mmCIF file of C-alpha atoms and ligand atoms in Angstrom:
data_model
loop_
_atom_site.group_PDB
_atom_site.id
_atom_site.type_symbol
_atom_site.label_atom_id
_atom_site.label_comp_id
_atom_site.label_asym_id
_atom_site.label_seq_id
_atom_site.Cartn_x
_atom_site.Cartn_y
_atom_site.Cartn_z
ATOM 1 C CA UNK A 29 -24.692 -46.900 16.250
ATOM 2 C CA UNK A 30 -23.476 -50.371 14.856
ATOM 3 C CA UNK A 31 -27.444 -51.665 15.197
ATOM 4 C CA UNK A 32 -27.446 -56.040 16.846
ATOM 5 C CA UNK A 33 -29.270 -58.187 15.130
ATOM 6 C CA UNK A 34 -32.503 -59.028 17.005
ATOM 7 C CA UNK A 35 -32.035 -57.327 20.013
ATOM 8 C CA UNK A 36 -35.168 -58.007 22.601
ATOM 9 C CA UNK A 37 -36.100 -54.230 23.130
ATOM 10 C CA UNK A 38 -38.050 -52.593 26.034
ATOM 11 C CA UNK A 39 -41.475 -52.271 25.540
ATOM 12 C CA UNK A 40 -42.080 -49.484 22.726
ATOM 13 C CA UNK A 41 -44.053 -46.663 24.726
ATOM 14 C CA UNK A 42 -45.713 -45.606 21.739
ATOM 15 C CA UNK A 43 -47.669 -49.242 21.408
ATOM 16 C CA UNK A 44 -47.997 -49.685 25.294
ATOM 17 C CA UNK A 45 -48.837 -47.184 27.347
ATOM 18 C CA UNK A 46 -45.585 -46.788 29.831
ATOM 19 C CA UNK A 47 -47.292 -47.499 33.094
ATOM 20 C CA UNK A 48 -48.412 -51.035 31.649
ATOM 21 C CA UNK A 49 -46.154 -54.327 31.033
ATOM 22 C CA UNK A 50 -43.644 -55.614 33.222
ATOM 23 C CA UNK A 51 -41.745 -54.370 35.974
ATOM 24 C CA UNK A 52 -38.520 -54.820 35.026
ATOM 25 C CA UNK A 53 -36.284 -51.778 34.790
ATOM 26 C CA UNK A 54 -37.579 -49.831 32.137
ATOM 27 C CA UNK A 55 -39.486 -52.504 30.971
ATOM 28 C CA UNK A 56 -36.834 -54.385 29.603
ATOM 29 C CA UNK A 57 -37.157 -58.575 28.951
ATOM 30 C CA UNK A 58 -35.848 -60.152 32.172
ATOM 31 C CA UNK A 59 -32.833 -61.955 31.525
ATOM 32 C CA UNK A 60 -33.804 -65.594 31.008
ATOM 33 C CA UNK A 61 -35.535 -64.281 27.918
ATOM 34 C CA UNK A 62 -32.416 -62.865 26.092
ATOM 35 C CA UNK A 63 -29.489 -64.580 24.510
ATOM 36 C CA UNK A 64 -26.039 -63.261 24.114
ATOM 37 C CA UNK A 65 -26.832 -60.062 26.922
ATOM 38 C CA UNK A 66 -24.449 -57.243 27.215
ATOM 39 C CA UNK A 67 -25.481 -55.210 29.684
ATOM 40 C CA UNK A 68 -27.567 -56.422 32.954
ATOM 41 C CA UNK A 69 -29.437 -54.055 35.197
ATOM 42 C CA UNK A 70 -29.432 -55.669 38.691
ATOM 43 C CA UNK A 71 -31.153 -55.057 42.439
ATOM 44 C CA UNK A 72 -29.496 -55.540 45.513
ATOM 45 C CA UNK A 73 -32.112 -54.708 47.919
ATOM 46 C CA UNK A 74 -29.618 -54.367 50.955
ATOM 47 C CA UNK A 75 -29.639 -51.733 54.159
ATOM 48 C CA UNK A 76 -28.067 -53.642 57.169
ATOM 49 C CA UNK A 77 -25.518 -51.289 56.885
ATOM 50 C CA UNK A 78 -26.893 -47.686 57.084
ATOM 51 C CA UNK A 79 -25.740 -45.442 60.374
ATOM 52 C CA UNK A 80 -29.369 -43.133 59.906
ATOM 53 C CA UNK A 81 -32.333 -43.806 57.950
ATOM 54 C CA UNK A 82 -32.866 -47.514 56.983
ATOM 55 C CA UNK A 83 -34.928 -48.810 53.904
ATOM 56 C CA UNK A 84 -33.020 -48.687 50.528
ATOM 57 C CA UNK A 85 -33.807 -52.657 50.576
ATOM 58 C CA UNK A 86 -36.996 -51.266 49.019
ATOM 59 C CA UNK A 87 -34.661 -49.152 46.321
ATOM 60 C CA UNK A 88 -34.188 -51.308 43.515
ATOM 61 C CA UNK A 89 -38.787 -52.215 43.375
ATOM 62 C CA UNK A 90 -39.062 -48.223 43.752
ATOM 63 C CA UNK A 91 -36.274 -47.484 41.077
ATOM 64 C CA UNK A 92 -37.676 -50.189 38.628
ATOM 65 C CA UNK A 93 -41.182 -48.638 39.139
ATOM 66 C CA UNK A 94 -39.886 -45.040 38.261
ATOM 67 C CA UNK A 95 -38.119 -45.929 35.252
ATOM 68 C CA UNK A 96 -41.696 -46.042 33.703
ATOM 69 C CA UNK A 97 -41.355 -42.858 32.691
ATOM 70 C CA UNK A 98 -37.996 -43.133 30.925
ATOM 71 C CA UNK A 99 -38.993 -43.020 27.457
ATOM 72 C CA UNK A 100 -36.484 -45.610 25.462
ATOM 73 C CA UNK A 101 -36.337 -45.272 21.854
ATOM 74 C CA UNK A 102 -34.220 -42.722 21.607
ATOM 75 C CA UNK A 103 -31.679 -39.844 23.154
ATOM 76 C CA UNK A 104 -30.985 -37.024 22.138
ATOM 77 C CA UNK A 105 -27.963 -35.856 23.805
ATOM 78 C CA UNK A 106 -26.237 -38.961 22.678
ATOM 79 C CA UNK A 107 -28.033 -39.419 18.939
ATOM 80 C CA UNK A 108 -28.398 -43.134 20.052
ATOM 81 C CA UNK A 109 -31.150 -45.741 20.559
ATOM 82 C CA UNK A 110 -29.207 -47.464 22.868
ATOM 83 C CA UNK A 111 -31.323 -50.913 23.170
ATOM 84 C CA UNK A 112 -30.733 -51.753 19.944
ATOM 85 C CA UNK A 113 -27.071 -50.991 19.896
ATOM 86 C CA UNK A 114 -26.820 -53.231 22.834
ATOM 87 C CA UNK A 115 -28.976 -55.588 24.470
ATOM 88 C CA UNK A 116 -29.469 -54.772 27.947
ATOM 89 C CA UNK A 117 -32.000 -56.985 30.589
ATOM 90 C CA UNK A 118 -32.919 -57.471 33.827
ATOM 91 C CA UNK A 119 -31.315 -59.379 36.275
ATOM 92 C CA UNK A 120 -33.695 -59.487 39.126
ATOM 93 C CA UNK A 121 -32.411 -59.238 42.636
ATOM 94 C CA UNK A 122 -29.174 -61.309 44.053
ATOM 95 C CA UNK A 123 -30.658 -62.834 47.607
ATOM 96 C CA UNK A 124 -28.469 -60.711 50.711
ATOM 97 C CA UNK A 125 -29.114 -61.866 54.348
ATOM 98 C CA UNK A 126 -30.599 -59.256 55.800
ATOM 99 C CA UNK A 127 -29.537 -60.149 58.842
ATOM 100 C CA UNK A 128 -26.113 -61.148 58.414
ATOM 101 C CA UNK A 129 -23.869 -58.527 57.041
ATOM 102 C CA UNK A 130 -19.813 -60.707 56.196
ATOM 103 C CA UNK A 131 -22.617 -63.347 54.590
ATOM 104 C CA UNK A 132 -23.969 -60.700 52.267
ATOM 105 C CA UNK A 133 -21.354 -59.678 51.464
ATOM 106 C CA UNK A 134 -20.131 -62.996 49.942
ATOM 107 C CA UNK A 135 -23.458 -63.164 48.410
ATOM 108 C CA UNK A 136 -23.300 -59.853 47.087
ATOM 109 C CA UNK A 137 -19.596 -60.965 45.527
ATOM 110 C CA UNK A 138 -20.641 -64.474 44.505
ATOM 111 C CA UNK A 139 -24.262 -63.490 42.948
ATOM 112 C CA UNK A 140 -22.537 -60.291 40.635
ATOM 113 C CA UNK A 141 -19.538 -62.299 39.736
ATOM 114 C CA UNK A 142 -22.114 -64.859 38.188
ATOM 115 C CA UNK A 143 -23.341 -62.647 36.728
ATOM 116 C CA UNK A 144 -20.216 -60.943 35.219
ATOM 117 C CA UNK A 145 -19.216 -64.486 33.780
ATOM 118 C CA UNK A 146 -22.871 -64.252 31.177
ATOM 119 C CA UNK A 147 -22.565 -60.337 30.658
ATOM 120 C CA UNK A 148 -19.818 -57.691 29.928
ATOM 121 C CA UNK A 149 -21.030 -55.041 32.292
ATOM 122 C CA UNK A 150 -23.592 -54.947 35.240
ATOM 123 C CA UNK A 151 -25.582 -51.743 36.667
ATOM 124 C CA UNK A 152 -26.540 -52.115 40.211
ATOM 125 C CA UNK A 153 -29.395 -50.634 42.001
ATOM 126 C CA UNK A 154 -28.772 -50.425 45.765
ATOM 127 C CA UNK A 155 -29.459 -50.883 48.458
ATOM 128 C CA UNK A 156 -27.067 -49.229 50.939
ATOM 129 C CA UNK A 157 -23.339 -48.143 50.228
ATOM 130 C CA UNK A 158 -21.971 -51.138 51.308
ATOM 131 C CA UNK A 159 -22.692 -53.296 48.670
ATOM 132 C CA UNK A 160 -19.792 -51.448 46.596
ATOM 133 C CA UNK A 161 -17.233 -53.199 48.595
ATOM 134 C CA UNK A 162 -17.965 -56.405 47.358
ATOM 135 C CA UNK A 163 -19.094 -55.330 43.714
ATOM 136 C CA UNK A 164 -15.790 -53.990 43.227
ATOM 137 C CA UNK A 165 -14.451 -57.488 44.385
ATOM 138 C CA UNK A 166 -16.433 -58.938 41.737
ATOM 139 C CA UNK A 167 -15.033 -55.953 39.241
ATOM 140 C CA UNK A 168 -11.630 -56.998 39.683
ATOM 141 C CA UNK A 169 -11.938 -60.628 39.489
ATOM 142 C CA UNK A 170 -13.925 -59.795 35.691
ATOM 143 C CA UNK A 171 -11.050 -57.290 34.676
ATOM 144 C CA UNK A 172 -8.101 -58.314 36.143
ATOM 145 C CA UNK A 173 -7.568 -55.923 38.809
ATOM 146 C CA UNK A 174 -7.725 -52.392 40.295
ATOM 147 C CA UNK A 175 -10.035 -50.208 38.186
ATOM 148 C CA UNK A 176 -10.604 -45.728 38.481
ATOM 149 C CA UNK A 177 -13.160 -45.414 40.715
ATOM 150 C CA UNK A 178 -15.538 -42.519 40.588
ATOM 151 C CA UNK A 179 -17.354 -42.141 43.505
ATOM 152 C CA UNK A 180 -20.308 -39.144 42.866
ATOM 153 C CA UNK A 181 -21.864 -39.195 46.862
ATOM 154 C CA UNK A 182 -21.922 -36.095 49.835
ATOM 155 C CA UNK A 183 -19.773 -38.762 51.753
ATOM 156 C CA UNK A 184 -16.480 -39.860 51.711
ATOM 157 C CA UNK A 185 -17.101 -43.386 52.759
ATOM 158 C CA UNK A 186 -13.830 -43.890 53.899
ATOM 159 C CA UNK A 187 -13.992 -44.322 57.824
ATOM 160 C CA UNK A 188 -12.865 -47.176 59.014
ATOM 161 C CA UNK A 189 -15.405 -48.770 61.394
ATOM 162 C CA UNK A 190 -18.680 -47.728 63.089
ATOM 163 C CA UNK A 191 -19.398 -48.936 66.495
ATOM 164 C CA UNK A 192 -16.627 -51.719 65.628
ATOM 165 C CA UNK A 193 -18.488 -52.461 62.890
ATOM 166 C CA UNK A 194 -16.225 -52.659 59.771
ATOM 167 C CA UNK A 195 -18.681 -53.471 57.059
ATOM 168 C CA UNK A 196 -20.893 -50.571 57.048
ATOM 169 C CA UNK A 197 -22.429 -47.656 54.025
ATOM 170 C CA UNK A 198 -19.777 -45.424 55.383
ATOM 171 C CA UNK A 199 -16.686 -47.859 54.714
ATOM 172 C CA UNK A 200 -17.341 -49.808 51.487
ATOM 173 C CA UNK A 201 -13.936 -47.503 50.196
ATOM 174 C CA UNK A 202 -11.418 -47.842 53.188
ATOM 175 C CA UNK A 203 -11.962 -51.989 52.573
ATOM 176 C CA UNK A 204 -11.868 -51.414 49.223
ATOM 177 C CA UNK A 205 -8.525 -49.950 49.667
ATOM 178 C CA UNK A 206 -7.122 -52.349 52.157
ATOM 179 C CA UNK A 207 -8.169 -54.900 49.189
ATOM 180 C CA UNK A 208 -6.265 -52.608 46.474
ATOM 181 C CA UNK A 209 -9.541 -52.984 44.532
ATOM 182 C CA UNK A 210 -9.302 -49.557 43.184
ATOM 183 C CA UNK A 211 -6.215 -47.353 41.372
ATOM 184 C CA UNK A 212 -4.428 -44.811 43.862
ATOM 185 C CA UNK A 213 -3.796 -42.892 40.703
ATOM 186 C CA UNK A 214 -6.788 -42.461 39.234
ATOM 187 C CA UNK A 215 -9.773 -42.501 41.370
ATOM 188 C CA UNK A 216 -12.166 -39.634 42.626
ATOM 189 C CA UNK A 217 -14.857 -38.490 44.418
ATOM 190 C CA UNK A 218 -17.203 -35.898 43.315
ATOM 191 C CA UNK A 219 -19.549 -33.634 45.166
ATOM 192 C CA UNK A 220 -18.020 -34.188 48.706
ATOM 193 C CA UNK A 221 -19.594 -31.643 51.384
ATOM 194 C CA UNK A 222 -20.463 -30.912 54.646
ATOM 195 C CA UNK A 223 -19.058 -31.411 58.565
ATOM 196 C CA UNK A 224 -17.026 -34.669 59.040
ATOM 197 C CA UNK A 225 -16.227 -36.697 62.078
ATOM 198 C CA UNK A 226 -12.766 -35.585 62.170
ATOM 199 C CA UNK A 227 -10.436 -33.437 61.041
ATOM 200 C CA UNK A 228 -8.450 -35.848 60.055
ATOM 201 C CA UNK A 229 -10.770 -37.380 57.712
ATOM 202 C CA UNK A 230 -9.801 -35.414 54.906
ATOM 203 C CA UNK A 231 -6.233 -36.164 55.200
ATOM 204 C CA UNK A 232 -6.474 -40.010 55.599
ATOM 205 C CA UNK A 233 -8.900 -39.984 52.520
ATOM 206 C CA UNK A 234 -6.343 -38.683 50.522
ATOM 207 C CA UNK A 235 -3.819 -41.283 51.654
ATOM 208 C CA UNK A 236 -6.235 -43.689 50.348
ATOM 209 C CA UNK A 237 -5.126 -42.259 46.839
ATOM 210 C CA UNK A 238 -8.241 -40.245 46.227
ATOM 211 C CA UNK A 239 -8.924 -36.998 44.363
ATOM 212 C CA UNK A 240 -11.592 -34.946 45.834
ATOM 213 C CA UNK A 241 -14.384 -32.430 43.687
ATOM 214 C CA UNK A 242 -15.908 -30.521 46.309
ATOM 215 C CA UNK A 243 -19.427 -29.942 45.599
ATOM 216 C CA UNK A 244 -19.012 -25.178 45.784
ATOM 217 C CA UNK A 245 -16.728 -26.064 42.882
ATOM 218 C CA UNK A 246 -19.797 -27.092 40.724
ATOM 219 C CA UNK A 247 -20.698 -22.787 41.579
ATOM 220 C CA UNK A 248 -17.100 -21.767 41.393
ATOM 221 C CA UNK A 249 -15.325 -23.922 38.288
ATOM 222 C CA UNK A 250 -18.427 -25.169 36.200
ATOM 223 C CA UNK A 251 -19.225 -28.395 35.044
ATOM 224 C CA UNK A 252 -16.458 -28.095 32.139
ATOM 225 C CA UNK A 253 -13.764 -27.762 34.049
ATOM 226 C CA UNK A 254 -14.962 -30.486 36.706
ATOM 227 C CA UNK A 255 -15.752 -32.645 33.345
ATOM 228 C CA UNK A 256 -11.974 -32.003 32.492
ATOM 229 C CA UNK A 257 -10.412 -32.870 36.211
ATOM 230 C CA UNK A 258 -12.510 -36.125 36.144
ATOM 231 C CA UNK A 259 -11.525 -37.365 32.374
ATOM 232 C CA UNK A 260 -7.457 -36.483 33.399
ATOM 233 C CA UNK A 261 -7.702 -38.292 36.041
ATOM 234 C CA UNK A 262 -9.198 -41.269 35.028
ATOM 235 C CA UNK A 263 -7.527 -41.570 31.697
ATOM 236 C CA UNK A 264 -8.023 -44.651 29.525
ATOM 237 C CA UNK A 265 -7.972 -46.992 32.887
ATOM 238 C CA UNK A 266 -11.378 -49.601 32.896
ATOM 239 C CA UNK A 267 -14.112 -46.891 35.060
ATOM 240 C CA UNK A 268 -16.314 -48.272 37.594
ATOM 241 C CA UNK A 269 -18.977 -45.080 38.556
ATOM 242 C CA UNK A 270 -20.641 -45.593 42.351
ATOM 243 C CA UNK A 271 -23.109 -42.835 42.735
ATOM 244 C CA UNK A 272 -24.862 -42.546 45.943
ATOM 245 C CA UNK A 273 -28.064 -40.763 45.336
ATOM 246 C CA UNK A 274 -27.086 -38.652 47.826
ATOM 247 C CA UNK A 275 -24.631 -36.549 45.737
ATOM 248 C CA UNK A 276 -28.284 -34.530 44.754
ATOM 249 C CA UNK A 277 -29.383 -31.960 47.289
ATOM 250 C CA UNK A 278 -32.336 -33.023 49.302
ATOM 251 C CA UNK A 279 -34.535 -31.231 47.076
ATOM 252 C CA UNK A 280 -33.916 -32.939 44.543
ATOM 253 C CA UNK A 281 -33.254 -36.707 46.300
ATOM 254 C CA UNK A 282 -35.024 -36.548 49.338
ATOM 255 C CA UNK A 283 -35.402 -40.052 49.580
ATOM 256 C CA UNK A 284 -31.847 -41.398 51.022
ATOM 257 C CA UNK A 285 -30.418 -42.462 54.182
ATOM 258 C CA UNK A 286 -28.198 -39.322 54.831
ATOM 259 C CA UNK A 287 -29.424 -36.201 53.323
ATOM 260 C CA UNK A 288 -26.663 -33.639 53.048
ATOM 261 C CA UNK A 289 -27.866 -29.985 52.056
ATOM 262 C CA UNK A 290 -26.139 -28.087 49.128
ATOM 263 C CA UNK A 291 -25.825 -30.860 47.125
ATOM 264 C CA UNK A 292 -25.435 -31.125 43.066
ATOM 265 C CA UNK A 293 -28.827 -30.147 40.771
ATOM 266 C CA UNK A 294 -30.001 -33.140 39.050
ATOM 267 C CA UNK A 295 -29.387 -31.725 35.798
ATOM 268 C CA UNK A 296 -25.501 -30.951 36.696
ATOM 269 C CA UNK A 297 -24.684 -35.044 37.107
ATOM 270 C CA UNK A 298 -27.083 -35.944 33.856
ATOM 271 C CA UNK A 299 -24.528 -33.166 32.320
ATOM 272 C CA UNK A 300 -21.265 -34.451 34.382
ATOM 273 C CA UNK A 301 -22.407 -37.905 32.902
ATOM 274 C CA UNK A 302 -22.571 -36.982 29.550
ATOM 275 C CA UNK A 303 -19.066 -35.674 29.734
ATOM 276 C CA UNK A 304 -17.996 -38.876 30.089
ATOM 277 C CA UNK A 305 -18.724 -40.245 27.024
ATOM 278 C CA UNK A 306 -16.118 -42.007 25.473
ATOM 279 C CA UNK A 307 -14.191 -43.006 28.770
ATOM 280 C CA UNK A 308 -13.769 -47.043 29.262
ATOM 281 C CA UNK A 309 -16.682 -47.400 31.015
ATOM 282 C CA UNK A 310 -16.997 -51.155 32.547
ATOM 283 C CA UNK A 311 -19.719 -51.210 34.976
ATOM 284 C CA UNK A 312 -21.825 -49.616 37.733
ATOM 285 C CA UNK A 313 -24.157 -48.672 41.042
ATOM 286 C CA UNK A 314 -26.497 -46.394 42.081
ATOM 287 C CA UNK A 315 -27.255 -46.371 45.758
ATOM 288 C CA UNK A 316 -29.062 -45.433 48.881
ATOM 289 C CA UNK A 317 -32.588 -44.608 47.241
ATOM 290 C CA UNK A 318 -35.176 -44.888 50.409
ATOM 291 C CA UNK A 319 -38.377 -44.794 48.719
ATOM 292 C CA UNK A 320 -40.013 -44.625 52.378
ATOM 293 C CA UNK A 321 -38.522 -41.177 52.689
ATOM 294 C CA UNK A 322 -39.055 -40.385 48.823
ATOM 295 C CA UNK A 323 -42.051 -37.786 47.521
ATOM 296 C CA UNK A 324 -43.882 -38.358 44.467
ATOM 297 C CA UNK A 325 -40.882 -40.253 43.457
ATOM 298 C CA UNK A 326 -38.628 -37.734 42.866
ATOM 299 C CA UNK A 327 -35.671 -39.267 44.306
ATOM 300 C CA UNK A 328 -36.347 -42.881 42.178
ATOM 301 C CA UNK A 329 -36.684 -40.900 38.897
ATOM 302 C CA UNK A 330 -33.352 -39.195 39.132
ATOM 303 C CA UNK A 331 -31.582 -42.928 40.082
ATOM 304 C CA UNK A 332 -34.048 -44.112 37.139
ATOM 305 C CA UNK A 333 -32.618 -41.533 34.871
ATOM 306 C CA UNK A 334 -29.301 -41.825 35.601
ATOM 307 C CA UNK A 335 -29.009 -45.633 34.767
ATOM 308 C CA UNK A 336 -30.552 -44.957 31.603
ATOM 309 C CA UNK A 337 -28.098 -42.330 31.025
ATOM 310 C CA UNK A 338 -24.838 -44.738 32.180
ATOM 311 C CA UNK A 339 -26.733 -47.356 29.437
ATOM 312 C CA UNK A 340 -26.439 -44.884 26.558
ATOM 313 C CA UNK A 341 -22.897 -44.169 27.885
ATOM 314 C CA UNK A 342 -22.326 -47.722 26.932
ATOM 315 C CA UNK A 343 -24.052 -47.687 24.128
ATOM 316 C CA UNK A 344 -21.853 -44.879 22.897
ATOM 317 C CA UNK A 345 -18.972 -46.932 23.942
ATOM 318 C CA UNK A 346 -19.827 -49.584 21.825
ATOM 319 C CA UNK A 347 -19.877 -48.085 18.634
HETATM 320 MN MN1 MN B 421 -22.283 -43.282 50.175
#
């Protein structure tokens, strides 16, 4: 609520008409055009490292495009008008070789700690999994060392190679361990479901220090008790949030590399979300939108929505 002085807003959708003006995220100024930015929005159009359907490279253009429809003055469910509590931009897209996966991943690193060193918090728009691994390298270098993760996808993402391959969107958290990028004791992944490799999948995930909310639990606990589990276990430790689009049933995200039916309703993560208000939120990603695979953009919306959402969690934060 404390209101910035000059903040350089989206534009208003009540002077121009929301599918006109830029296509930045939500039609926010791009980032050479702000001073003093808190919050960056950023693409990282990268997919060498899906196992099943390529093309999230196109996910940050597709997301952008979709959050045309957010409408930005004001939200409700937080009683904030969260661009001019904080000044938020776009960042563009940090350049990954698409054809080189250990050198995109040192791009990925180098490009978002850059961009950590001119902002306090960064929102990523995948792109595949993968690119968590080395955003949560750049994480700890800008806050000093393992952070709660809370991972919201179908998947574990903790195997440990595919086809040899170690760097892939189903290992970004097993590296992430062997890094100690993350805290043992306060970490979590919510909406897990379906078959797995192995059976002992589960078992070495939880060696890895992770909590697990299974995604029945949303049917048999309710969100208020899953809101609960998640704010215990995180605490008051710095919270990075991955969420893999994936985490919403195909019928509501159709457009990702590895649909998994049964998934969570869009409106139980806007709600899980909200719950989180007032945790130390420090920065974030949204992955694996496909837009190839997508219908009437159904699947971009809901990653639209729920960056605006994590940006009025931060706006809350700041007050
Ligand atoms: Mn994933």
């Amino acid at each position: 609520m404390n209101k910035k002085q000059d903040t350089v807003q989206p534009l208003d959708g009540t002077k121009v008409p929301r599918f006109a003006g830029p296509s930045t995220f939500a039609r926010l100024p791009e980032i050479r055009d702000v001073k003093d930015c808190d919050i960056a929005v950023v693409g990282i159009p990268f997919d060498a490292g899906t196992s099943f359907r390529p093309g999230a490279r196109f996910g940050p253009q597709s997301v952008r495009q979709a959050s045309r429809h957010l409408r930005t003055n004001y939200h409700p469910n937080y009683d904030e008008e969260p661009f001019k509590v904080l000044q938020v931009a776009d960042a563009g897209d940090l350049v990954c070789n698409p054809f080189k996966i250990d050198e995109a991943i040192k791009q990925i690193e180098e490009g978002a700690i850059k961009l950590l060193n001119k902002v306090n918090n960064i929102i990523s728009i995948g792109g595949d999994h993968t690119i968590a691994f080395p955003l949560l390298r750049a994480i700890n270098k800008k806050f000093n060392g393992p952070v709660a993760l809370v991972h919201f996808d179908a998947h574990l993402d903790t195997w440990d190679t595919y086809f040899g391959a170690p760097y892939t969107h189903g290992t970004p958290f097993r590296r992430a361990r062997e890094e100690n990028l993350f805290l043992d004791n306060a970490s979590m992944h919510v909406g897990i479901r379906g078959p797995l490799y192995s059976r002992d999948d589960l078992k070495n995930d939880k060696d890895f220090g992770f909590k697990i909310v299974h995604c029945d639990e949303f049917q048999s606990q309710g969100i208020d008790k899953i809101i609960k589990r998640i704010r215990d276990r995180v605490g008051s430790n710095p919270l990075y949030l991955s969420i893999d689009i994936d985490v919403l049933d195909p019928a509501f995200a159709p457009g990702t590399g590895t649909p998994e039916i049964a998934g969570m309703t869009s409106r139980e993560i806007l709600n899980i979300l909200r719950g989180l208000s007032g945790l130390n939120l420090i920065s974030a990603d949204v992955v694996e939108v496909s837009p190839a695979y997508d219908h009437a953009e159904i699947t971009s919306l809901a990653a639209a929505t729920i960056i605006y959402e994590i940006i009025n969690l931060f706006a809350k934060k700041s007050v």
